[in-house]
Coordinates of C-alpha atoms in Angstrom, one line a residue:
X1 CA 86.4 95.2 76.7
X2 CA 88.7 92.3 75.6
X3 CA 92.0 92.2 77.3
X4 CA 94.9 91.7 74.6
X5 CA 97.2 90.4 77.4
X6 CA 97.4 88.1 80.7
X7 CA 99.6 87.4 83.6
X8 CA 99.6 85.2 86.6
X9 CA 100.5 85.6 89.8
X10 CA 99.7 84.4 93.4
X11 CA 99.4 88.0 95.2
X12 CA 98.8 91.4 93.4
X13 CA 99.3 94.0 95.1
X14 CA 97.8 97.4 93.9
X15 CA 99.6 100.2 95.1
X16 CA 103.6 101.3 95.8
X17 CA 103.2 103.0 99.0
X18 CA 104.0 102.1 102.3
X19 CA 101.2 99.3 102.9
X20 CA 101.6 98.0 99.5
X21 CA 105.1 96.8 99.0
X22 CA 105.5 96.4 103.2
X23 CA 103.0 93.6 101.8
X24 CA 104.9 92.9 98.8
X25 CA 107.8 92.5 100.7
X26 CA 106.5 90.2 103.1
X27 CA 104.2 87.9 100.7
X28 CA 107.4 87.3 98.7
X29 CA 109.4 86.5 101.8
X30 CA 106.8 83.7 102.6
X31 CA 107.3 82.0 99.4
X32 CA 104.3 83.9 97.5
X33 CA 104.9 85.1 93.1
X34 CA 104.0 88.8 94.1
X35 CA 103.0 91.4 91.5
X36 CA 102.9 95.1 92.4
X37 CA 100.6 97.1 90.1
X38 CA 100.6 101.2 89.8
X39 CA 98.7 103.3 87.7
X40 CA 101.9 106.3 87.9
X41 CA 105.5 106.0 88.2
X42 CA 106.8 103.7 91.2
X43 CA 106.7 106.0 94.5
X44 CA 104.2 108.3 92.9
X45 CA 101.9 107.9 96.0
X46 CA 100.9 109.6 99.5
X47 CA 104.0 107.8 101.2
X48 CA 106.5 110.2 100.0
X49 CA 104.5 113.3 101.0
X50 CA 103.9 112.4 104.7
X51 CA 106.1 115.0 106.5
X52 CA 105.8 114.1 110.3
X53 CA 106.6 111.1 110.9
X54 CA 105.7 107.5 112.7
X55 CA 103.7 107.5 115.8
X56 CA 105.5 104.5 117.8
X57 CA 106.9 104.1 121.5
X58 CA 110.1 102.5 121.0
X59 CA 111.7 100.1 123.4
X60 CA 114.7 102.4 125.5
X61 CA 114.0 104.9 122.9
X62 CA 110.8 106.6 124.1
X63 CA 109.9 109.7 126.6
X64 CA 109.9 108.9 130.0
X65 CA 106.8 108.1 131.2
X66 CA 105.2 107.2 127.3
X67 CA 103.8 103.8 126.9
X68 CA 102.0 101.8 124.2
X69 CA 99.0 101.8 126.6
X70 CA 99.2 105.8 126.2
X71 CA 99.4 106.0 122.8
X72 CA 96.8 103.3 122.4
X73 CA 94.9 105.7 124.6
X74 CA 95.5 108.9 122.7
X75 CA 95.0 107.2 119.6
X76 CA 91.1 106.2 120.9
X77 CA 90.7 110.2 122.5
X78 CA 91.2 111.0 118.9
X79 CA 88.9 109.1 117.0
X80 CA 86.4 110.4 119.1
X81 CA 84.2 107.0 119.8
X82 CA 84.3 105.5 116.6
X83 CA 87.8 103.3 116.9
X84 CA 87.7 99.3 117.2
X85 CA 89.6 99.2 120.2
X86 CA 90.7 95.9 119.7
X87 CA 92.3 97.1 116.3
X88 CA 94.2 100.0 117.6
X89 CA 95.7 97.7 120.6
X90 CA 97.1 95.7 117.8
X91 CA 98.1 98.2 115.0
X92 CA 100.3 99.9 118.1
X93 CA 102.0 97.0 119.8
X94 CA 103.1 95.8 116.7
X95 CA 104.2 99.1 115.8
X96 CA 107.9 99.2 117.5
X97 CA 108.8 95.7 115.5
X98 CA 107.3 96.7 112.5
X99 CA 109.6 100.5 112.6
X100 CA 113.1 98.5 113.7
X101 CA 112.3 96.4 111.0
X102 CA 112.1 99.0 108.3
X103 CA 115.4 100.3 109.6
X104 CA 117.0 97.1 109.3
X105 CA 115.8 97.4 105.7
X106 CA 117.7 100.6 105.4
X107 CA 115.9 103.5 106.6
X108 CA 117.3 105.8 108.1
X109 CA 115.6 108.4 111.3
X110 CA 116.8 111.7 112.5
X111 CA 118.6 111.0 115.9
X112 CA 119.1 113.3 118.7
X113 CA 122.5 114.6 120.5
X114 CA 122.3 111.9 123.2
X115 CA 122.0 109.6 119.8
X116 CA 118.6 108.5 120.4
X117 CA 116.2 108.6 117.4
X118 CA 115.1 112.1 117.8
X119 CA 111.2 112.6 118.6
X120 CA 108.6 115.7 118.2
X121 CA 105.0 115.6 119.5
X122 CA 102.0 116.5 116.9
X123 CA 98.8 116.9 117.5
X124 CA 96.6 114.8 120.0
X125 CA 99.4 113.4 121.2
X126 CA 100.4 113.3 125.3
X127 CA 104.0 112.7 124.6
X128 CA 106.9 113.4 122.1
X129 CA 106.6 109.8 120.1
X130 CA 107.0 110.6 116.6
X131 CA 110.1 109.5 115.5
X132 CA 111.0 111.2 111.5
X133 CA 113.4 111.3 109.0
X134 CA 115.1 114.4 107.1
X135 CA 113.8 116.5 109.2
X136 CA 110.4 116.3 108.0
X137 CA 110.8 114.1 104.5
X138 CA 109.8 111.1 106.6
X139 CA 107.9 109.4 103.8
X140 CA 110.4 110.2 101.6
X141 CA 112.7 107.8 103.3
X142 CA 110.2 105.2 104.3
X143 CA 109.1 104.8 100.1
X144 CA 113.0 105.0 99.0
X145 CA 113.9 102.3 101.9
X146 CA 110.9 100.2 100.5
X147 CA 111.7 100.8 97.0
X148 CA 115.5 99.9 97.2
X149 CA 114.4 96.6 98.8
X150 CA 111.8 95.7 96.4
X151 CA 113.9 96.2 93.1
X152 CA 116.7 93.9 93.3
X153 CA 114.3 91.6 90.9
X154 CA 112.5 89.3 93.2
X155 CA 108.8 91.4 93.1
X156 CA 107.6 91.9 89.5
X157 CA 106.2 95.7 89.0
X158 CA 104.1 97.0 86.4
X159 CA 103.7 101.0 86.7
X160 CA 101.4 103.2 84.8
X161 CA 98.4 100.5 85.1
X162 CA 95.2 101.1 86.5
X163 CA 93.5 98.4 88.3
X164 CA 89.8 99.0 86.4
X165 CA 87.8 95.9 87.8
X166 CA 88.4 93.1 90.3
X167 CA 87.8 89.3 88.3
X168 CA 85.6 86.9 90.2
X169 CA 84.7 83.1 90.0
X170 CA 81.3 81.9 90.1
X171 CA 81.0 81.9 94.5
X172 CA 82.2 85.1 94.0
X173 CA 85.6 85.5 95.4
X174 CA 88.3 87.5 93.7
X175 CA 90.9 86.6 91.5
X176 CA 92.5 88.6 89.8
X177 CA 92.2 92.4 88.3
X178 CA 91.0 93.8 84.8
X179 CA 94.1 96.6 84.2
X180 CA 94.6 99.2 81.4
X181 CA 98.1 100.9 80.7
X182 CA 98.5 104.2 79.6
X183 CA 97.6 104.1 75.8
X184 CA 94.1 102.0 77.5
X185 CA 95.2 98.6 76.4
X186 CA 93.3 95.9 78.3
X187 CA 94.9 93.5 80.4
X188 CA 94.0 90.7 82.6
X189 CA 96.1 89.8 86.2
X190 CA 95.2 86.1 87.5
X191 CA 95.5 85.7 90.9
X192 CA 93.8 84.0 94.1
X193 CA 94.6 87.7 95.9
X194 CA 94.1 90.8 95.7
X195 CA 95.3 93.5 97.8
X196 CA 94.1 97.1 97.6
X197 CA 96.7 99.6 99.3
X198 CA 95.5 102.5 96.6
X199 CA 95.3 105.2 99.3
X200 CA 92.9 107.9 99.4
X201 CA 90.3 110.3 98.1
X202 CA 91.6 113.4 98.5
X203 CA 91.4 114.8 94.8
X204 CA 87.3 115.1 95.7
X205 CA 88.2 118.4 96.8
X206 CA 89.6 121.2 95.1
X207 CA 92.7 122.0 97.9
X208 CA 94.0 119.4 99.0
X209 CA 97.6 117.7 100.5
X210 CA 97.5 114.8 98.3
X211 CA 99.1 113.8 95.1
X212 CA 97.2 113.6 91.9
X213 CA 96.8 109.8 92.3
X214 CA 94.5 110.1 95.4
X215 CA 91.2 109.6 93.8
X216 CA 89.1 106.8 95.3
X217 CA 89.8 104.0 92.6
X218 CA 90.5 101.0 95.0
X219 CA 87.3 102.1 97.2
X220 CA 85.4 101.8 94.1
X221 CA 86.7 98.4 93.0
X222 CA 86.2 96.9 96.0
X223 CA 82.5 98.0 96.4
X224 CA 81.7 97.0 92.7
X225 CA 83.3 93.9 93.9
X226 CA 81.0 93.4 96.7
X227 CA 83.0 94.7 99.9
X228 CA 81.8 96.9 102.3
X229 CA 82.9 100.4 103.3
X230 CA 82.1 102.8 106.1
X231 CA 83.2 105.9 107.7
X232 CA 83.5 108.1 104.4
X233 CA 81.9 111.4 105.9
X234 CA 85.6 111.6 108.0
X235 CA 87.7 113.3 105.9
X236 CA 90.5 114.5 108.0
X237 CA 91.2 117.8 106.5
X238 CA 94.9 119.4 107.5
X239 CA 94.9 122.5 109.6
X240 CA 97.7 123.9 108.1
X241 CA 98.4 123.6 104.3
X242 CA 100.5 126.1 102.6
X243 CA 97.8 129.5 101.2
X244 CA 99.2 129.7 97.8
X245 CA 96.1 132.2 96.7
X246 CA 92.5 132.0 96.2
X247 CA 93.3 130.2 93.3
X248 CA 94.9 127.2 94.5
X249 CA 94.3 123.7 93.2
X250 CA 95.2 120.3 93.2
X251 CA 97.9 119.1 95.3
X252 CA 99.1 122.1 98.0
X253 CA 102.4 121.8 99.7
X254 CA 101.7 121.1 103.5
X255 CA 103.2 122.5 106.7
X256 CA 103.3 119.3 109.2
X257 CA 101.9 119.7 112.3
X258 CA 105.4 118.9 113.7
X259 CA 106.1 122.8 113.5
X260 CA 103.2 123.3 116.2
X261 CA 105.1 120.3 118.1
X262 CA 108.1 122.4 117.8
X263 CA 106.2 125.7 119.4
X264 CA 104.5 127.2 116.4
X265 CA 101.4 129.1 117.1
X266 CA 98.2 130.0 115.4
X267 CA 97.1 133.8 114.9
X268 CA 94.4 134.8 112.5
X269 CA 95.0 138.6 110.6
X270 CA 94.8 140.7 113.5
X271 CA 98.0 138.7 115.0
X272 CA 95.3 137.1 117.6
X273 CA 96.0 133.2 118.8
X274 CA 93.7 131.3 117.3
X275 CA 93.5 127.9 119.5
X276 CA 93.5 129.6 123.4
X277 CA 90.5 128.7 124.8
X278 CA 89.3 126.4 122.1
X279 CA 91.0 123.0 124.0
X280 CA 93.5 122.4 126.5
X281 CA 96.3 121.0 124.4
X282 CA 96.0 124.8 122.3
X283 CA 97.7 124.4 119.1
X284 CA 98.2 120.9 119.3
X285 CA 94.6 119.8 120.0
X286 CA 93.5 117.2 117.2
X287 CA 93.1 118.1 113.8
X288 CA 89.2 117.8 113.3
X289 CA 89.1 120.7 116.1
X290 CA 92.2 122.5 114.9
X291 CA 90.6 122.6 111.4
X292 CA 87.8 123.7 112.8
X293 CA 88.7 126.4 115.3
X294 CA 90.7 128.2 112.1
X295 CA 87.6 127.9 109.9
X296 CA 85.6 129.3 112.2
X297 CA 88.3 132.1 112.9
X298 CA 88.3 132.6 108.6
X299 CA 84.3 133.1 108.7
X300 CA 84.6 135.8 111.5
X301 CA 87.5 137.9 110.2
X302 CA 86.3 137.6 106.7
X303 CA 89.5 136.3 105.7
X304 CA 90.0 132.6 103.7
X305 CA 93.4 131.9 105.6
X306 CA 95.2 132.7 109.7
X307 CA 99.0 132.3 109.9
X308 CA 101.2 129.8 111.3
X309 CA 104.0 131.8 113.8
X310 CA 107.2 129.9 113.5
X311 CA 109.6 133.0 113.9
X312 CA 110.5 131.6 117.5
X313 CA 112.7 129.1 115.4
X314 CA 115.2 132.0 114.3
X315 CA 118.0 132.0 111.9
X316 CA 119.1 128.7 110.3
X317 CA 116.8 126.8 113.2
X318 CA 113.7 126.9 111.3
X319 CA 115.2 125.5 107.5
X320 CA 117.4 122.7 109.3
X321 CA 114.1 120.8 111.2
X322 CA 112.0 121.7 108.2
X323 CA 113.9 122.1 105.0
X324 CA 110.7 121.0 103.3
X325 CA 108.6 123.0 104.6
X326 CA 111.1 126.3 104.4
X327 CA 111.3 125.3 100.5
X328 CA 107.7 125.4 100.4
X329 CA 107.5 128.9 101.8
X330 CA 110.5 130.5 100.0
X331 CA 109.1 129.5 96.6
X332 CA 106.2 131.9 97.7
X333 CA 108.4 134.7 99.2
X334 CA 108.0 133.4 103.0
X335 CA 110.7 133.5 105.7
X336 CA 109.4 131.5 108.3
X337 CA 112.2 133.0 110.6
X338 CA 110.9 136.2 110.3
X339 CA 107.8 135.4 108.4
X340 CA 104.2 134.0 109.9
X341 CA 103.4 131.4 107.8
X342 CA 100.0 131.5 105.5
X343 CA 98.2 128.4 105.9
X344 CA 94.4 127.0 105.8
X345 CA 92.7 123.7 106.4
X346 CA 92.4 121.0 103.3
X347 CA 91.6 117.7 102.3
X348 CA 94.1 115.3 103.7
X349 CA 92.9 112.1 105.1
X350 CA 90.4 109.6 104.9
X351 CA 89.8 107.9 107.9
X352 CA 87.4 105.9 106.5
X353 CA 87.3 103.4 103.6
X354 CA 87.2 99.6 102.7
X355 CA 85.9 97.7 105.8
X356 CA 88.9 95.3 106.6
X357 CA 90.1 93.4 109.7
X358 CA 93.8 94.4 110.6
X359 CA 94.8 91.5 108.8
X360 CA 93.4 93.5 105.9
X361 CA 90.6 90.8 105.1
X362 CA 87.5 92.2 103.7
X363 CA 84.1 90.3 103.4
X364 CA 84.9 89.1 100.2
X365 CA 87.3 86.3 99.7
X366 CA 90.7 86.8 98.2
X367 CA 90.1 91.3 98.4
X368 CA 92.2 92.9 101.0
X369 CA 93.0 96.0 101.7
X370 CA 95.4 98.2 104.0
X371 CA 96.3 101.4 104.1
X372 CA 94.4 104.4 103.9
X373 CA 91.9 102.8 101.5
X374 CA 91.2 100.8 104.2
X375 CA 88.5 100.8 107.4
X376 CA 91.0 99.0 109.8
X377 CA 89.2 100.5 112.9
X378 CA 92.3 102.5 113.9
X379 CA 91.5 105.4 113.1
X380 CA 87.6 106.1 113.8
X381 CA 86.0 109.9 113.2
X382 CA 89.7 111.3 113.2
X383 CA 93.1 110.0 112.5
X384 CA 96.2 110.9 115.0
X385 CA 98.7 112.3 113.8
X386 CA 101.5 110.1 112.0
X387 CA 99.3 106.7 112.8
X388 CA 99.3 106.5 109.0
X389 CA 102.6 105.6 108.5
X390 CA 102.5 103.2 111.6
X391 CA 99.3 101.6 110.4
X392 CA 100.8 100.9 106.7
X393 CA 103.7 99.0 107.8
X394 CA 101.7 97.1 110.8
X395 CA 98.6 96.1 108.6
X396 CA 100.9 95.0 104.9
X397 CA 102.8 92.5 107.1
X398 CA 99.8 91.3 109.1
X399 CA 97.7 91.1 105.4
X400 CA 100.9 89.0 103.8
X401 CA 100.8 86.6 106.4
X402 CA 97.1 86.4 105.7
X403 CA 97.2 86.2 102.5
X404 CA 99.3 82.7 103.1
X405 CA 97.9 81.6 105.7
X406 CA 94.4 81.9 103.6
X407 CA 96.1 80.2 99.9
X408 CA 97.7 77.4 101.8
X409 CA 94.6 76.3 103.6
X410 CA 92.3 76.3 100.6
X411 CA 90.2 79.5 101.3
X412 CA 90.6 81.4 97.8
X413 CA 89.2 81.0 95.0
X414 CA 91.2 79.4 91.6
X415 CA 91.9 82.5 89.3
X416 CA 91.4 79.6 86.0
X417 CA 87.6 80.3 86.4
X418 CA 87.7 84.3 87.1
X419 CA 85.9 86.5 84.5
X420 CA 84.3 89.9 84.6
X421 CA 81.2 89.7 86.3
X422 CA 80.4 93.3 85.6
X423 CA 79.4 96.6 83.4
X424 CA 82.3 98.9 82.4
X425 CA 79.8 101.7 82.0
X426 CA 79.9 103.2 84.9
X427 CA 78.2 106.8 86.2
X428 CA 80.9 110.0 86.0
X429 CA 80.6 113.5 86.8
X430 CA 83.0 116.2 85.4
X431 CA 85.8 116.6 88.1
X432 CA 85.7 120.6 88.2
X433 CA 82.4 120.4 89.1
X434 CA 82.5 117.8 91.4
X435 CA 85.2 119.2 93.0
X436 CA 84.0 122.5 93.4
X437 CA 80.7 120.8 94.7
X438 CA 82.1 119.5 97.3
X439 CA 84.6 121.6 98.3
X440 CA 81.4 124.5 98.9
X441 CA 79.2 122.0 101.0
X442 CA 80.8 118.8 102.0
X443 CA 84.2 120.3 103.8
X444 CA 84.5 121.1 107.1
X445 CA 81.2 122.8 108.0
X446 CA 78.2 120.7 106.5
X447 CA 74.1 121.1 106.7
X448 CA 71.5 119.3 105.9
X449 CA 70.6 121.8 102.7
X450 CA 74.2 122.0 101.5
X451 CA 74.3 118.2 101.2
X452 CA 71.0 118.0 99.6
X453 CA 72.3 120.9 97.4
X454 CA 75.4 118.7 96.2
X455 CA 73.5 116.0 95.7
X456 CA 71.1 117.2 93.2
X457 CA 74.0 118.8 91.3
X458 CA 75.9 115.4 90.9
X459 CA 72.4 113.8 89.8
X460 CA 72.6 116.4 87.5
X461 CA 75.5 116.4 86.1
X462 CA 76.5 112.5 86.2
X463 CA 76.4 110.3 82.7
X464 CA 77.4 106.8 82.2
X465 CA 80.3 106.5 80.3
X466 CA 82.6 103.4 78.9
X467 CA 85.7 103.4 80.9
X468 CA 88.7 103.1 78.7
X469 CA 91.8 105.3 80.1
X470 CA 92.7 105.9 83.8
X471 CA 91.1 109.4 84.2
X472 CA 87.8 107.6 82.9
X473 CA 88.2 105.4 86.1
X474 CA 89.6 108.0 88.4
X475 CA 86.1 110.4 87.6
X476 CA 83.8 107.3 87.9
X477 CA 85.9 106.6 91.5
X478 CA 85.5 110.3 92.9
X479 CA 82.0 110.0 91.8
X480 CA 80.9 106.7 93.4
X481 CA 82.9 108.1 96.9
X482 CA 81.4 111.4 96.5
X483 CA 77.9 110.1 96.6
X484 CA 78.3 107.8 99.2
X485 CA 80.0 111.0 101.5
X486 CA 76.8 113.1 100.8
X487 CA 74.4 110.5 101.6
X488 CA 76.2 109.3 104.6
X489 CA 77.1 112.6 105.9
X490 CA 73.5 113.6 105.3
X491 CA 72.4 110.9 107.4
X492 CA 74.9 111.3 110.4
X493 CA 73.1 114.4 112.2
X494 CA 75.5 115.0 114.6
X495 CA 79.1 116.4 114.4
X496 CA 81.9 113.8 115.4
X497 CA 85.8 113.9 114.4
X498 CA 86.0 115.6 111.4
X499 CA 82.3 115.2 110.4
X500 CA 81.0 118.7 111.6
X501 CA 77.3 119.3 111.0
X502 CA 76.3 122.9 111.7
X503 CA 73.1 122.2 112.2
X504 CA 73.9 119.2 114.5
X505 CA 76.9 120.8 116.3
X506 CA 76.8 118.4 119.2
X507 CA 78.3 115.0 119.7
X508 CA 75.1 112.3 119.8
X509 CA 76.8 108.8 121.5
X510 CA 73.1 108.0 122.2
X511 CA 72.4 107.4 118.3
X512 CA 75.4 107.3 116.5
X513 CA 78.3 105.9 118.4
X514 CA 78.5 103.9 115.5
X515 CA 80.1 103.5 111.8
X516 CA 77.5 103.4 108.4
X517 CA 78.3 100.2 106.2
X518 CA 77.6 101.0 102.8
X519 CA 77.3 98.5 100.1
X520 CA 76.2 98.4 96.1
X521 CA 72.5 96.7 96.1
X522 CA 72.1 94.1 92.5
X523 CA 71.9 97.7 90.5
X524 CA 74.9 98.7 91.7
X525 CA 73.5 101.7 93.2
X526 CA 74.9 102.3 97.1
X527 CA 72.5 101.8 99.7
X528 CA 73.3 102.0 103.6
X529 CA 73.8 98.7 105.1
X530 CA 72.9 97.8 108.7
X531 CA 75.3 94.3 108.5
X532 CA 77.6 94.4 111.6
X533 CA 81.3 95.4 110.8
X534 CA 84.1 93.9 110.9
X535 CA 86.7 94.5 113.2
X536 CA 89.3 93.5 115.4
X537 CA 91.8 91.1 115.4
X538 CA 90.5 88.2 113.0

C-alpha cells in the first residue's frame, strides 16, 4: 500500500475522547505540534455516552466522612485482586485537580440546593462521590468542554481516518501511523509519538452500550506493533441496558447505574427483588455481580430480561435527574414513573487492554496509550463505576507530560527513518458471526467447551484479507481481540470480576491473583507471555 500523502507532527494522538484530547490539550500546552486523528466525526466516541458521572472526592465538596483513601479502597474491593495498587493511588489523588481543571476549561456539573456540586452513589461505591452533569449526560459535557477548547485552531484534527498501522525505525520504536480516509486513500503521519486513546471493544458482542466505533483497532495496532496487553477476558458488561426486544443490536441505550444510586430496585417477572441476599450493598453491589445475579435470575424464570423499579421517583422526579434515560424509555412506550423499567446486562467495558504505566508508556518506545484501550492497573477484573471518566482525564495529562519529558531527553525515535515494518493482510472473520459467537459463549457465563466451541468457529471462519477501508481494519481488530479473549479466558479457570467461569465458579488467589500478558510471537500469531507487567507509577 503506497501512501499518496504525508504529514508531520511531534504527538499524534488517535482518538477524540476524554483521554485523547485531555492529552492533546496538554501536549500542546507544553510546547508540543499535536495532531488528533479520528476515524468518525469529532466526539463520535464513548465519552459522550457515559451517563453517570466522575468518581472523585472533592476538596470541601465531598460527603462527610468520604476520603481519597476510601475511594482508593473501593476502587481495589472492585477489581477484585487484580488492581496495581500503586496505580489506583495515583489515578485518584490526582483525580480532584484533574476534575477543577476541566471546569475551569468550561464544564459545567449539576450542583445541589446548598450549591455544592451535587453527588449520587453507583455501584461499589461506600459513599455518594460521583459528581455529573445534565442530570445524567455527563460525557456529554466533558466531550463538548474538550471539544470547545481544542478548536480555537491551535491542535490540528483530521476526522474520518483510521489509524491502520503504527511506522517504526530500525530499533523498533514508533513513529508515526499508516492512516486511510474514508474513500481508503493511504496516508502517512510522522511523528516521534504516538498515543492510542481509541477506547474499547465492545462491538465483539452483539448488545452492547457502546458506539459503533468501539471495535478493538488501537489494541490491535499496538500488539502488531510489539506492545503488550493483558486482562481481555474482563469485559465489564452493564447490568442494566435498555431491553429493546430479542432482536436488539449494535449500540443499546443504557440506564446508568445512578438510578439504583437514586433508590431503583431490581425485580425479575414475578415482581421479585432480584439482588436481596446476593451481597450486602443489594442493588448497588458491583457490576460483575450485579450482571451476574440478573443472568442467573433470566436462566431461572426463563425470561431474557428483569426490570429496573424506578416508580418511587414519581411525577416529573424521574425525567428531571434522568432526562436521558426517560427519553430512552418513552421512545419504547416506558413510563418510568409508573413503569418498571426493561433492562438486561451487555457489553460495556473493557477493563483490560494495552499494558501501560499511568503515564501511559507502553513497552515500546514512542506508543502510549490511555483510556480504556489501555491496561493502566486501575481497574483490575472489574471497573468501578464512573472511574472511567476520572482515569481519562488523570492518565492524558500524566501521558502529555511524558510524552515531553521523553522527546526532550532523547528517548524516541526520529520519524525520517520510520517505514512499515509489516503485512497489511491480516486474518478477518465476518462480524455477524463473530458477534453472535461470542455473544452465545464468551459473555457473562463461560465454560471450558463454549470457549473451545468459539474457537473452532473463528478458525473456521477467519480469511486473510488486504486491509484497505476502515471496516476492513475494524473486522481484523475484533478478530485479533476476540481470539486473544477465548484463549485467555480459556486459560483463566477460575471466575474473578467479570470473568465468570461456570465450571470454575470460585475465586482461585492461590493461582491466578495475577493478569495474562499476551503478545504477537515473529508470525504474528498471539501467544501468552509470562514477562512481568508493567505497572505503577513509572
Amino acid at each position: 500500500m503506497r501512501p499518496r500523502w504525508e504529514a508531520d507532527a511531534d504527538l499524534v494522538v488517535v482518538g477524540s475522547g476524554v483521554a485523547g484530547l485531555t492529552a492533546a490539550l496538554d501536549a500542546q500546552a507544553l510546547g508540543l505540534r499535536v495532531l488528533v486523528v479520528t476515524k468518525a466525526a469529532l466526539g463520535d466516541g464513548n465519552t459522550r455516552w457515559a451517563q453517570g458521572g466522575v468518581a472523585v472526592v472533592l476538596p470541601g465538596e465531598h460527603e462527610e466522612g468520604d476520603t481519597v483513601d476510601r475511594h482508593v479502597a473501593d476502587t481495589l474491593t472492585a477489581g477484585a485482586g487484580l488492581c496495581d495498587a500503586s496505580a489506583v493511588a495515583a489515578i485518584i489523588a490526582d483525580g480532584p485537580a484533574a476534575v477543577e481543571r476541566l471546569r475551569r476549561w468550561g464544564a459545567v456539573f449539576d450542583q445541589g440546593e446548598d450549591g455544592k456540586l451535587a453527588r449520587t452513589r453507583e455501584g461499589g461505591h461506600t459513599a455518594f462521590r460521583v459528581v455529573h452533569a445534565g442530570g445524567d449526560a455527563t460525557g456529554a459535557e466533558v466531550e463538548r468542554a474538550l471539544l470547545a477548547q481544542a478548536r480555537d485552531g491551535r491542535i490540528a484534527m483530521l476526522d474520518n481516518h483510521v489509524a491502520v498501522e503504527a511506522l517504526r525505525t530500525p530499533s523498533g520504536a514508533v513513529a508515526g501511523l499508516l492512516v486511510l480516509d474514508g474513500e481508503g486513500v493511504p496516508g502517512v503521519l510522522r511523528a516521534p509519538a504516538v498515543l492510542l486513546a481509541t477506547g474499547g471493544l465492545g462491538q465483539m458482542y452483539q448488545a452492547t452500550s457502546n458506539p459503533e466505533v468501539a471495535t478493538a483497532d488501537g489494541l490491535a495496532l499496538a500488539l502488531r506493533a510489539g506492545a503488550v496487553v493483558a486482562d481481555l477476558e474482563f469485559v465489564q458488561f452493564h447490568p442494566t441496558v435498555l431491553y429493546t426486544g430479542s432482536g436488539a443490536r449494535g449500540r443499546c441505550p443504557l440506564v446508568t447505574e445512578a438510578v439504583r444510586g437514586e433508590g431503583a430496585v431490581l425485580v425479575d417477572a414475578n415482581g421479585s427483588r432480584v439482588m436481596v441476599g446476593v451481597h450486602p450493598l443489594a442493588d448497588l453491589a458491583p457490576r460483575d455481580v450485579v450482571s451476574a445475579a440478573i443472568t442467573r435470575r433470566m436462566n431461572e424464570t426463563g425470561t431474557d430480561h428483569v426490570f429496573l423499579d424506578a416508580t418511587h421517583l414519581a411525577g416529573e422526579a424521574f425525567r428531571g435527574r434522568f432526562p436521558t434515560v426517560h427519553a430512552a424509555c418513552a421512545a419504547i412506550g416506558v413510563d418510568p414513573a409508573v413503569d418498571p423499567i426493561p433492562v438486561a446486562p451487555a457489553a460495556h467495558f473493557s477493563c483490560g487492554g494495552v499494558v501501560a504505566t499511568v503515564e501511559g508508556r507502553t513497552a515500546v518506545p514512542g506508543l502510549y496509550a490511555a483510556g480504556e484501550v489501555a491496561r493502566s492497573g486501575l481497574h483490575g477484573a472489574n471497573r468501578l463505576a464512573s472511574n472511567s471518566l476520572l482515569e481519562g482525564l488523570v492518565v492524558g495529562a500524566r501521558a502529555a507530560r511524558a510524552i515531553a519529558f521523553d522527546r526532550a531527553n532523547g528517548l524516541l525515535g526520529d520519524p525520517r527513518r520510520a517505514e512499515l515494518l509489516g503485512s497489511l493482510a491480516w486474518a478477518v472473520t465476518e462480524r455477524d458471526v463473530l458477534q453472535r459467537t461470542m455473544s452465545r459463549h464468551a459473555a457473562i457465563g463461560r465454560t471450558v467447551d463454549g470457549l473451545a466451541t468459539a474457537t473452532a468457529v473463528l478458525e473456521k471462519s477467519t480469511v486473510v484479507r488486504p486491509l484497505r477501508t476502515r471496516v476492513g481494519v475494524e473486522d481484523a481488530a475484533l478478530t485479533m481481540a476476540a481470539e486473544i479473549l477465548l484463549a485467555v479466558a480459556a486459560e483463566r479457570t477460575e471466575s474473578r470480576g467479570c470473568h465468570v467461569r461456570d465450571d470454575y465458579p470460585n475465586r482461585n488467589d492461590a493461582s491466578w491473583q495475577r493478569s495474562i500478558p499476551v503478545r504477537l510471537d515473529a508470525a504474528g500469531r498471539p501467544f501468552l507471555s509470562e514477562r512481568p507487567l508493567l505497572g505503577g507509577v513509572a
